[in-house]
Short mmCIF file of C-alpha atoms in Angstrom, two decimals:
data_model
loop_
_atom_site.label_atom_id
_atom_site.label_comp_id
_atom_site.label_asym_id
_atom_site.label_seq_id
_atom_site.Cartn_x
_atom_site.Cartn_y
_atom_site.Cartn_z
CA UNK A 1477 -0.01 0.03 0.00
CA UNK A 1478 2.77 2.39 1.00
CA UNK A 1479 4.76 1.69 -2.16
CA UNK A 1480 1.88 2.79 -4.37
CA UNK A 1481 1.96 6.32 -2.92
CA UNK A 1482 4.07 9.05 -4.43
CA UNK A 1483 7.60 9.47 -3.18
CA UNK A 1484 6.88 12.95 -1.83
CA UNK A 1485 4.11 11.40 0.33
CA UNK A 1486 6.05 8.28 1.33
CA UNK A 1487 8.82 10.28 3.11
CA UNK A 1488 6.59 12.46 5.34
CA UNK A 1489 4.32 9.45 6.10
CA UNK A 1490 7.30 7.28 6.80
CA UNK A 1491 8.78 9.79 9.21
CA UNK A 1492 5.43 10.18 10.92
CA UNK A 1493 5.09 6.43 11.37
CA UNK A 1494 8.67 6.28 12.64
CA UNK A 1495 7.79 8.86 15.32
CA UNK A 1496 4.65 6.98 16.29
CA UNK A 1497 6.43 3.63 16.50
CA UNK A 1498 9.25 5.24 18.49
CA UNK A 1499 6.70 6.68 20.93
CA UNK A 1500 5.05 3.32 21.38
CA UNK A 1501 8.34 1.55 21.91
CA UNK A 1502 9.43 4.12 24.49
CA UNK A 1503 6.07 3.68 26.25
CA UNK A 1504 6.46 -0.09 26.28
CA UNK A 1505 10.00 0.14 27.64
CA UNK A 1506 8.83 2.67 30.27
CA UNK A 1507 6.00 0.31 31.32
CA UNK A 1508 8.42 -2.56 31.59
CA UNK A 1509 10.80 -0.50 33.71
CA UNK A 1510 7.86 0.59 35.87
CA UNK A 1511 6.80 -3.04 36.42
CA UNK A 1512 10.34 -3.99 37.46
CA UNK A 1513 10.60 -1.00 39.76
CA UNK A 1514 7.21 -1.89 41.38
CA UNK A 1515 8.47 -5.43 42.04
CA UNK A 1516 11.68 -4.22 43.57
CA UNK A 1517 9.77 -1.73 45.74
CA UNK A 1518 7.53 -4.58 46.93
CA UNK A 1519 10.59 -6.71 47.84
CA UNK A 1520 12.09 -3.75 49.70
CA UNK A 1521 8.86 -3.39 51.68
CA UNK A 1522 8.95 -7.05 52.56
CA UNK A 1523 12.54 -6.70 53.65
CA UNK A 1524 11.62 -3.84 56.04
CA UNK A 1525 8.74 -5.96 57.43
CA UNK A 1526 10.97 -8.87 58.02
CA UNK A 1527 13.62 -6.74 59.78
CA UNK A 1528 10.84 -5.30 62.04
CA UNK A 1529 9.46 -8.76 62.82
CA UNK A 1530 12.90 -10.14 63.65
CA UNK A 1531 13.61 -7.24 66.08
CA UNK A 1532 10.30 -7.48 67.90
CA UNK A 1533 9.71 -11.22 67.76
CA UNK A 1534 13.03 -12.16 69.37
CA UNK A 1535 11.94 -11.52 73.04
CA UNK A 1536 8.55 -12.98 72.37
CA UNK A 1537 10.06 -16.23 71.16
CA UNK A 1538 12.35 -16.29 74.20
CA UNK A 1539 9.21 -15.92 76.42
CA UNK A 1540 7.29 -18.47 74.32
CA UNK A 1541 4.45 -15.89 74.02
CA UNK A 1542 2.38 -17.10 71.04
CA UNK A 1543 -0.43 -14.56 71.49
CA UNK A 1544 1.91 -11.58 71.34
CA UNK A 1545 3.68 -12.95 68.27
CA UNK A 1546 0.28 -13.39 66.60
CA UNK A 1547 -0.69 -9.83 67.54
CA UNK A 1548 2.64 -8.61 66.20
CA UNK A 1549 2.01 -10.42 62.92
CA UNK A 1550 -1.52 -8.99 62.63
CA UNK A 1551 -0.21 -5.48 63.20
CA UNK A 1552 2.69 -6.01 60.78
CA UNK A 1553 0.48 -7.40 58.14
CA UNK A 1554 -0.55 -3.89 57.22
CA UNK A 1555 3.01 -3.38 55.99
CA UNK A 1556 2.98 -6.50 53.83
CA UNK A 1557 1.70 -5.75 50.30
CA UNK A 1558 -1.21 -7.94 49.39
CA UNK A 1559 -2.03 -9.11 52.88
CA UNK A 1560 -5.46 -7.42 52.94
CA UNK A 1561 -6.43 -9.34 49.78
CA UNK A 1562 -5.08 -12.59 51.26
CA UNK A 1563 -2.36 -12.69 48.55
CA UNK A 1564 0.44 -12.41 51.14
CA UNK A 1565 0.95 -13.96 54.51
CA UNK A 1566 3.61 -13.98 57.17
CA UNK A 1567 4.55 -16.33 60.00
CA UNK A 1568 7.13 -16.85 62.77
CA UNK A 1569 8.50 -20.36 62.82
CA UNK A 1570 10.17 -22.10 65.79
CA UNK A 1571 13.69 -23.47 65.69
CA UNK A 1572 12.39 -26.70 64.11
CA UNK A 1573 10.63 -24.87 61.26
CA UNK A 1574 7.07 -25.27 62.50
CA UNK A 1575 4.53 -22.47 62.55
CA UNK A 1576 4.68 -20.67 65.92
CA UNK A 1577 2.21 -17.96 64.96
CA UNK A 1578 0.86 -16.68 61.61
CA UNK A 1579 -0.97 -13.61 60.30
CA UNK A 1580 -3.40 -16.01 58.44
CA UNK A 1581 -3.96 -19.05 60.75
CA UNK A 1582 -6.25 -20.64 58.18
CA UNK A 1583 -3.50 -20.79 55.46
CA UNK A 1584 -0.66 -21.43 57.96
CA UNK A 1585 -1.92 -23.51 60.81
CA UNK A 1586 -0.07 -23.33 64.13
CA UNK A 1587 2.34 -26.28 64.52
CA UNK A 1588 2.38 -27.01 60.76
CA UNK A 1589 5.83 -28.00 59.51
CA UNK A 1590 7.05 -25.55 56.84
CA UNK A 1591 10.77 -26.00 56.44
CA UNK A 1592 11.76 -29.14 54.59
CA UNK A 1593 8.29 -29.35 52.92
CA UNK A 1594 7.15 -28.52 49.41
CA UNK A 1595 5.63 -25.18 48.56
CA UNK A 1596 4.65 -24.30 44.98
CA UNK A 1597 6.37 -27.43 43.73
CA UNK A 1598 9.71 -26.65 45.42
CA UNK A 1599 11.11 -28.27 48.58
CA UNK A 1600 12.22 -25.78 51.23
CA UNK A 1601 15.52 -26.13 53.00
CA UNK A 1602 15.59 -27.74 56.46
CA UNK A 1603 15.95 -25.55 59.51
CA UNK A 1604 19.49 -26.73 60.29
CA UNK A 1605 20.76 -25.74 56.85
CA UNK A 1606 19.47 -22.18 56.80
CA UNK A 1607 22.22 -19.76 57.98
CA UNK A 1608 20.97 -16.60 56.18
CA UNK A 1609 18.07 -15.17 54.26
CA UNK A 1610 16.64 -17.47 51.60
CA UNK A 1611 14.60 -16.10 48.69
CA UNK A 1612 12.78 -18.47 46.39
CA UNK A 1613 11.36 -17.01 43.19
CA UNK A 1614 8.72 -19.24 41.73
CA UNK A 1615 8.08 -19.68 38.03
CA UNK A 1616 4.61 -18.22 38.40
CA UNK A 1617 5.98 -15.05 39.95
CA UNK A 1618 5.44 -15.95 43.61
CA UNK A 1619 8.16 -15.20 46.17
CA UNK A 1620 8.98 -17.03 49.43
CA UNK A 1621 11.29 -15.33 51.95
CA UNK A 1622 12.86 -17.07 54.96
CA UNK A 1623 15.11 -15.23 57.43
CA UNK A 1624 16.51 -16.74 60.65
CA UNK A 1625 15.92 -15.08 64.04
CA UNK A 1626 19.05 -15.32 66.16
CA UNK A 1627 19.63 -14.63 69.82
CA UNK A 1628 22.33 -12.29 71.05
CA UNK A 1629 24.71 -15.21 71.38
CA UNK A 1630 24.07 -16.30 67.68
CA UNK A 1631 21.71 -19.22 68.39
CA UNK A 1632 18.84 -19.72 65.98
CA UNK A 1633 15.62 -19.11 67.84
CA UNK A 1634 13.26 -19.37 64.91
CA UNK A 1635 12.49 -18.00 61.51
CA UNK A 1636 10.43 -15.32 59.83
CA UNK A 1637 8.49 -16.76 56.89
CA UNK A 1638 6.93 -14.58 54.18
CA UNK A 1639 4.92 -15.91 51.23
CA UNK A 1640 3.72 -13.51 48.53
CA UNK A 1641 1.47 -14.68 45.62
CA UNK A 1642 2.01 -13.55 41.95
CA UNK A 1643 -0.93 -11.03 41.82
CA UNK A 1644 1.04 -8.81 44.28
CA UNK A 1645 3.83 -8.37 41.86
CA UNK A 1646 1.66 -7.67 38.83
CA UNK A 1647 2.01 -4.02 37.73
CA UNK A 1648 -0.92 -1.66 37.89
CA UNK A 1649 -1.29 -1.36 34.13
CA UNK A 1650 -4.12 1.08 34.41
CA UNK A 1651 -1.95 3.50 36.45
CA UNK A 1652 1.01 2.97 34.11
CA UNK A 1653 -1.03 3.30 30.93
CA UNK A 1654 -2.49 6.70 31.76
CA UNK A 1655 0.79 8.62 31.74
CA UNK A 1656 2.02 6.45 28.91
CA UNK A 1657 -1.04 7.31 26.84
CA UNK A 1658 -0.63 10.97 27.59
CA UNK A 1659 3.01 10.76 26.40
CA UNK A 1660 2.05 9.00 23.22
CA UNK A 1661 -0.67 11.58 22.50
CA UNK A 1662 1.75 14.49 23.08
CA UNK A 1663 4.30 12.80 20.79
CA UNK A 1664 1.67 12.43 18.09
CA UNK A 1665 0.40 15.96 18.53
CA UNK A 1666 3.86 17.59 18.37
CA UNK A 1667 6.15 15.20 16.58
CA UNK A 1668 3.82 14.00 13.81
CA UNK A 1669 3.24 17.52 12.31
CA UNK A 1670 6.95 18.28 12.74
CA UNK A 1671 7.87 14.99 10.95
CA UNK A 1672 5.40 15.75 8.20
CA UNK A 1673 6.79 19.26 7.76
CA UNK A 1674 10.36 17.94 7.61
CA UNK A 1675 9.36 15.22 5.11
CA UNK A 1676 7.60 17.76 2.86
CA UNK A 1677 10.62 20.04 3.01
CA UNK A 1678 12.88 17.13 2.07
CA UNK A 1679 10.77 16.06 -0.87
CA UNK A 1680 10.09 19.56 -2.27
CA UNK A 1681 13.26 19.55 -4.39
CA UNK A 1682 12.51 16.03 -5.61
CA UNK A 1683 9.00 17.12 -6.74
CA UNK A 1684 10.53 20.07 -8.61
CA UNK A 1685 12.99 17.77 -10.34
CA UNK A 1686 10.12 15.38 -11.27
CA UNK A 1687 8.13 18.26 -12.79
CA UNK A 1688 11.19 19.36 -14.75
CA UNK A 1689 11.79 15.86 -16.10
CA UNK A 1690 8.08 15.61 -17.12
CA UNK A 1691 8.45 18.77 -19.22
CA UNK A 1692 11.56 17.59 -21.03
CA UNK A 1693 10.85 17.48 -24.76
CA UNK A 1694 7.98 19.98 -24.54
CA UNK A 1695 9.59 23.02 -22.91
CA UNK A 1696 12.57 25.15 -23.83
CA UNK A 1697 15.93 23.79 -22.67
CA UNK A 1698 17.05 27.02 -21.04
CA UNK A 1699 13.86 27.29 -18.94
CA UNK A 1700 14.30 23.67 -17.87
CA UNK A 1701 17.87 24.31 -16.77
CA UNK A 1702 16.59 27.18 -14.61
CA UNK A 1703 13.86 25.02 -13.08
CA UNK A 1704 16.29 22.37 -11.68
CA UNK A 1705 16.60 23.19 -7.93
CA UNK A 1706 19.95 23.91 -6.33
CA UNK A 1707 20.41 22.32 -2.89
CA UNK A 1708 23.25 21.59 -0.51
CA UNK A 1709 22.34 17.92 -0.34
CA UNK A 1710 24.92 15.84 -2.21
CA UNK A 1711 22.53 13.27 -3.50
CA UNK A 1712 20.00 15.80 -4.77
CA UNK A 1713 22.94 17.70 -6.34
CA UNK A 1714 23.91 14.59 -8.20
CA UNK A 1715 20.39 14.06 -9.42
CA UNK A 1716 20.19 17.70 -10.54
CA UNK A 1717 23.49 17.41 -12.41
CA UNK A 1718 22.16 14.21 -14.10
CA UNK A 1719 19.02 16.10 -15.18
CA UNK A 1720 21.14 18.99 -16.56
CA UNK A 1721 23.23 16.47 -18.43
CA UNK A 1722 20.06 14.72 -19.76
CA UNK A 1723 18.63 17.98 -20.94
CA UNK A 1724 21.85 18.89 -22.67
CA UNK A 1725 22.19 15.46 -24.36
CA UNK A 1726 18.57 15.59 -25.55
CA UNK A 1727 19.10 19.08 -26.90
CA UNK A 1728 22.26 17.93 -28.73
CA UNK A 1729 20.45 14.82 -30.00
CA UNK A 1730 17.60 17.04 -31.33
CA UNK A 1731 20.15 19.17 -33.19
CA UNK A 1732 21.79 16.01 -34.51
CA UNK A 1733 18.41 14.68 -35.69
CA UNK A 1734 17.70 17.94 -37.46
CA UNK A 1735 21.10 17.74 -39.17
CA UNK A 1736 20.47 14.06 -40.08
CA UNK A 1737 17.08 14.93 -41.39
CA UNK A 1738 18.45 17.68 -43.54
CA UNK A 1739 21.22 15.39 -44.83
CA UNK A 1740 18.63 12.68 -45.53
CA UNK A 1741 16.54 15.12 -47.53
CA UNK A 1742 19.57 16.12 -49.51
CA UNK A 1743 20.46 12.49 -50.04
CA UNK A 1744 16.88 11.76 -51.19
CA UNK A 1745 17.08 14.68 -53.62
CA UNK A 1746 20.38 13.35 -54.90
CA UNK A 1747 19.02 9.85 -55.33
CA UNK A 1748 15.90 11.15 -57.09
CA UNK A 1749 17.93 13.34 -59.43
CA UNK A 1750 20.25 10.43 -60.30
CA UNK A 1751 17.25 8.17 -60.78
CA UNK A 1752 15.58 10.64 -63.07
CA UNK A 1753 18.73 11.19 -65.04
CA UNK A 1754 18.97 7.43 -65.40
CA UNK A 1755 15.37 7.03 -66.49
CA UNK A 1756 15.76 9.80 -69.14
CA UNK A 1757 19.07 8.56 -70.41
CA UNK A 1758 17.76 5.05 -71.07
CA UNK A 1759 15.22 6.01 -73.79
CA UNK A 1760 17.47 8.92 -75.02
CA UNK A 1761 20.13 6.50 -76.13
CA UNK A 1762 17.64 4.59 -78.27
CA UNK A 1763 16.06 7.82 -79.57
CA UNK A 1764 19.41 9.15 -80.68
CA UNK A 1765 20.08 5.91 -82.56
CA UNK A 1766 16.58 6.26 -84.12
CA UNK A 1767 17.44 9.78 -85.36
CA UNK A 1768 20.65 8.36 -86.86
CA UNK A 1769 18.55 5.73 -88.59
CA UNK A 1770 16.18 8.38 -89.83
CA UNK A 1771 19.06 10.45 -91.17
CA UNK A 1772 20.54 7.48 -93.08
CA UNK A 1773 17.34 5.75 -94.25
CA UNK A 1774 14.79 8.53 -94.19
CA UNK A 1775 14.06 8.09 -97.92
CA UNK A 1776 12.05 4.98 -97.20
CA UNK A 1777 8.47 5.89 -96.32
CA UNK A 1778 7.89 2.87 -94.06
CA UNK A 1779 11.20 3.29 -92.22
CA UNK A 1780 10.56 7.03 -91.73
CA UNK A 1781 6.99 6.44 -90.47
CA UNK A 1782 8.03 3.76 -88.05
CA UNK A 1783 11.00 5.72 -86.74
CA UNK A 1784 8.91 8.82 -86.22
CA UNK A 1785 6.30 6.85 -84.25
CA UNK A 1786 9.13 5.37 -82.14
CA UNK A 1787 10.46 8.84 -81.49
CA UNK A 1788 7.05 10.14 -80.53
CA UNK A 1789 6.44 7.27 -78.08
CA UNK A 1790 9.89 7.62 -76.64
CA UNK A 1791 9.51 11.31 -76.09
CA UNK A 1792 6.11 10.77 -74.53
CA UNK A 1793 7.72 8.37 -72.04
CA UNK A 1794 10.39 10.97 -71.12
CA UNK A 1795 7.59 13.57 -70.72
CA UNK A 1796 5.67 11.23 -68.41
CA UNK A 1797 8.79 10.51 -66.34
CA UNK A 1798 9.40 14.23 -65.83
CA UNK A 1799 5.76 14.92 -65.15
CA UNK A 1800 5.80 12.33 -62.36
CA UNK A 1801 8.01 14.83 -60.45
CA UNK A 1802 5.35 17.57 -60.65
CA UNK A 1803 2.32 16.84 -58.40
CA UNK A 1804 0.35 19.62 -60.04
CA UNK A 1805 0.83 18.18 -63.48
CA UNK A 1806 -1.93 15.96 -64.89
CA UNK A 1807 -0.66 14.17 -68.03
CA UNK A 1808 -3.15 11.83 -69.64
CA UNK A 1809 -1.37 8.53 -70.35
CA UNK A 1810 -2.61 5.94 -72.83
CA UNK A 1811 -2.93 2.26 -71.83
CA UNK A 1812 -0.17 -0.13 -72.62
CA UNK A 1813 -0.27 -1.74 -76.07
CA UNK A 1814 1.54 -4.81 -77.49
CA UNK A 1815 3.57 -2.58 -79.80
CA UNK A 1816 5.11 -0.92 -76.73
CA UNK A 1817 7.10 -4.18 -76.11
CA UNK A 1818 8.45 -3.95 -79.64
CA UNK A 1819 9.40 -0.34 -79.14
CA UNK A 1820 11.24 -1.18 -75.91
CA UNK A 1821 13.15 -4.07 -77.63
CA UNK A 1822 14.10 -1.65 -80.35
CA UNK A 1823 15.36 0.89 -77.83
CA UNK A 1824 17.24 -1.78 -75.94
CA UNK A 1825 18.98 -3.03 -79.11
CA UNK A 1826 19.91 0.56 -79.94
CA UNK A 1827 21.19 1.28 -76.41
CA UNK A 1828 22.84 -2.01 -75.51
CA UNK A 1829 26.62 -2.30 -75.79
CA UNK A 1830 26.49 -6.15 -75.80
CA UNK A 1831 25.65 -7.38 -79.30
CA UNK A 1832 26.71 -10.90 -78.24
CA UNK A 1833 23.71 -11.26 -75.95
CA UNK A 1834 20.64 -13.09 -77.31
CA UNK A 1835 17.36 -11.35 -76.48
CA UNK A 1836 14.01 -13.10 -76.93
CA UNK A 1837 10.65 -11.70 -75.92
CA UNK A 1838 7.15 -13.16 -75.75
CA UNK A 1839 3.72 -11.67 -75.07
CA UNK A 1840 0.92 -13.72 -73.46
CA UNK A 1841 -2.01 -11.28 -73.30
CA UNK A 1842 -5.41 -12.75 -72.38
CA UNK A 1843 -7.24 -9.53 -71.46
CA UNK A 1844 -7.34 -5.84 -72.39
CA UNK A 1845 -4.42 -3.82 -71.07
CA UNK A 1846 -5.43 -0.96 -68.78
CA UNK A 1847 -2.12 -0.09 -67.08
CA UNK A 1848 -0.28 3.15 -67.99
CA UNK A 1849 2.04 2.69 -70.98
CA UNK A 1850 4.70 5.01 -69.65
CA UNK A 1851 5.07 3.04 -66.38
CA UNK A 1852 5.33 -0.34 -68.10
CA UNK A 1853 7.64 0.98 -70.81
CA UNK A 1854 9.88 2.42 -68.08
CA UNK A 1855 9.91 -0.88 -66.19
CA UNK A 1856 10.46 -3.04 -69.25
CA UNK A 1857 13.28 -0.84 -70.50
CA UNK A 1858 15.01 -0.84 -67.12
CA UNK A 1859 14.80 -4.58 -66.63
CA UNK A 1860 15.90 -5.45 -70.11
CA UNK A 1861 18.93 -3.08 -70.00
CA UNK A 1862 19.99 -4.45 -66.63
CA UNK A 1863 19.50 -7.98 -67.81
CA UNK A 1864 21.61 -7.44 -70.95
CA UNK A 1865 24.40 -5.97 -68.89
CA UNK A 1866 24.26 -8.85 -66.39
CA UNK A 1867 23.91 -11.71 -68.92
CA UNK A 1868 27.64 -12.12 -69.54
CA UNK A 1869 29.48 -13.22 -72.67
CA UNK A 1870 27.24 -15.06 -75.09
CA UNK A 1871 24.46 -14.72 -72.57
CA UNK A 1872 20.75 -15.03 -73.02
CA UNK A 1873 17.88 -12.77 -71.95
CA UNK A 1874 14.29 -14.04 -71.92
CA UNK A 1875 11.43 -11.59 -71.39
CA UNK A 1876 7.74 -12.43 -70.97
CA UNK A 1877 4.84 -9.98 -70.85
CA UNK A 1878 1.77 -11.69 -69.38
CA UNK A 1879 -1.67 -10.12 -68.77
CA UNK A 1880 -5.02 -11.36 -67.58
CA UNK A 1881 -8.12 -9.65 -66.15
CA UNK A 1882 -6.43 -9.20 -62.74
CA UNK A 1883 -2.73 -8.52 -63.16
CA UNK A 1884 -0.04 -7.47 -65.65
CA UNK A 1885 3.29 -9.20 -65.19
CA UNK A 1886 6.67 -8.68 -66.82
CA UNK A 1887 9.38 -11.30 -66.18
CA UNK A 1888 13.02 -11.06 -67.28
CA UNK A 1889 15.58 -13.82 -66.87
CA UNK A 1890 19.26 -13.72 -67.75
CA UNK A 1891 22.03 -16.41 -67.68
CA UNK A 1892 24.56 -14.27 -65.95
CA UNK A 1893 25.78 -14.46 -62.33
CA UNK A 1894 22.97 -15.42 -59.98
CA UNK A 1895 21.86 -12.55 -57.81
CA UNK A 1896 21.35 -13.39 -54.10
CA UNK A 1897 18.42 -12.24 -52.03
CA UNK A 1898 20.74 -10.06 -49.95
CA UNK A 1899 22.11 -8.35 -53.07
CA UNK A 1900 18.62 -7.77 -54.33
CA UNK A 1901 17.47 -6.34 -51.00
CA UNK A 1902 20.58 -4.10 -50.90
CA UNK A 1903 19.72 -2.60 -54.31
CA UNK A 1904 16.06 -2.04 -53.39
CA UNK A 1905 16.95 -0.15 -50.18
CA UNK A 1906 19.12 2.14 -52.31
CA UNK A 1907 22.24 1.11 -50.42
CA UNK A 1908 24.03 1.04 -53.79
CA UNK A 1909 22.74 4.38 -54.86
CA UNK A 1910 26.17 5.41 -56.11
CA UNK A 1911 26.07 2.56 -58.65
CA UNK A 1912 24.01 3.68 -61.74
CA UNK A 1913 23.24 0.01 -62.51
CA UNK A 1914 21.24 -0.20 -59.33
CA UNK A 1915 18.85 2.67 -60.16
CA UNK A 1916 16.81 0.73 -62.68
CA UNK A 1917 15.83 -1.98 -60.20
CA UNK A 1918 15.23 0.59 -57.42
CA UNK A 1919 12.91 2.58 -59.64
CA UNK A 1920 11.00 -0.63 -60.59
CA UNK A 1921 10.52 -1.46 -56.90
CA UNK A 1922 9.23 2.08 -56.21
CA UNK A 1923 6.82 1.92 -59.15
CA UNK A 1924 5.53 -1.43 -57.96
CA UNK A 1925 4.84 -0.03 -54.50
CA UNK A 1926 3.24 3.07 -55.99
CA UNK A 1927 0.77 1.09 -58.10
CA UNK A 1928 0.00 -1.57 -55.46
CA UNK A 1929 2.04 -4.31 -57.06
CA UNK A 1930 5.16 -6.41 -56.39
CA UNK A 1931 8.77 -6.50 -57.55
CA UNK A 1932 10.37 -9.84 -56.58
CA UNK A 1933 13.42 -12.02 -57.17
CA UNK A 1934 12.61 -15.56 -58.22
CA UNK A 1935 14.58 -17.53 -55.55
CA UNK A 1936 13.61 -20.90 -57.13
CA UNK A 1937 15.88 -20.39 -60.12
CA UNK A 1938 19.12 -22.29 -59.70
CA UNK A 1939 21.20 -20.59 -62.47
CA UNK A 1940 21.04 -16.98 -63.57
CA UNK A 1941 18.66 -14.36 -62.26
CA UNK A 1942 14.88 -13.93 -62.86
CA UNK A 1943 13.06 -10.78 -61.83
CA UNK A 1944 9.29 -10.47 -61.78
CA UNK A 1945 7.34 -7.13 -61.85
CA UNK A 1946 3.60 -7.18 -61.48
CA UNK A 1947 0.83 -4.58 -60.95
CA UNK A 1948 -2.97 -4.81 -60.99
CA UNK A 1949 -4.49 -4.60 -64.45
CA UNK A 1950 -6.52 -1.53 -63.62
CA UNK A 1951 -6.35 2.16 -64.45
CA UNK A 1952 -4.70 4.48 -62.00
CA UNK A 1953 -7.93 6.07 -60.81
CA UNK A 1954 -9.24 2.61 -59.94
CA UNK A 1955 -6.07 1.82 -57.94
CA UNK A 1956 -6.39 5.13 -56.04
CA UNK A 1957 -10.03 4.40 -55.30
#
């Protein structure tokens, strides 16, 4: 229960409880001391009564005056604690240890042998063996006192016998409890408020530190530094220094995050710029070759018409690529057509620097194509160019364009070095952004994500590399919806 309370309440409450427990312990110790003192005072009273009896009973024993001894015991009984309640009794014994006279003849009959007999489970010493006072403390708290009465020449004339029951030695708890209760109440009245005040004063700096820590990240660092309390306590000083250090480190981390964010933005701009340059350069190489073809063979009507159409579609692709960077631009793009695959193959042949690579393509179209032509042309051109570069000497590149009512898929396989899953993942996360060959695959991955599709590495292929790009066979407005 106490652990669930706030720290600033635990300390004052703990101090208050400590004060209360201390007061109770002091009261218990005082009561114990009072009980012991009361027992010692009772024994001292018995000792004085015994001395008085010895002094006055000596001549009476010498005169064998039983009545006077009995009267003496009755008068002395007023001095014996507990005699009135019949919890204490005294007697004068003869030299043989028999009762000569007693203050309570019923309990101690005249002539009854006392010495050498059992009382409270203990056997008393015989008369001949008692040379001085004997005190027997019983386990139940009772006390038996035996003191010899000697004549002037040292002869044992008899004995004084005192028997006190346990209730006589029991402390008067009511009398002891009253001042103890008053002491506890005074301690509670004066010490508890003082302890609570001391505890609150001790926890005030801690509460200020807690409030300062709670505001870290939302308030100004300079104001937070000013709110940390300055105390002379070494532990609180260490906590305050740690808070100052924490505020400073968080402030420095925030500045570092801002610098890192700025650097990341610059890096993103650099990657995008390089990617755009890469995507524009791919069709430009083929378009430049097409213009060269038009210059050399422009006299032929069919070649001129075909080349001009190729140039137009290639320029439209570049225009769509650039327009993708402008959110406010709205360029209407036509759907993909089977002729676009032939255009891309033509551009690849014109751009490729590996004439020894065999390139075969196939189209398996079962449904109408509704995907944007610029996107698919961009993807097909990137994948084919990368595959031609990776195919190796006398390599082969196989491409398949497949479409049905649900999905459009373009697969490219080459016989070159097999790409591992780690290498593929590294390229897609733009870790190799400095390598221009990696931009084509990275752009394909970004386009697949943008259109709700997938760009994957076929891990089941044992030799070579096979990449699969697929997007839903729907128009862009359907995908957005």
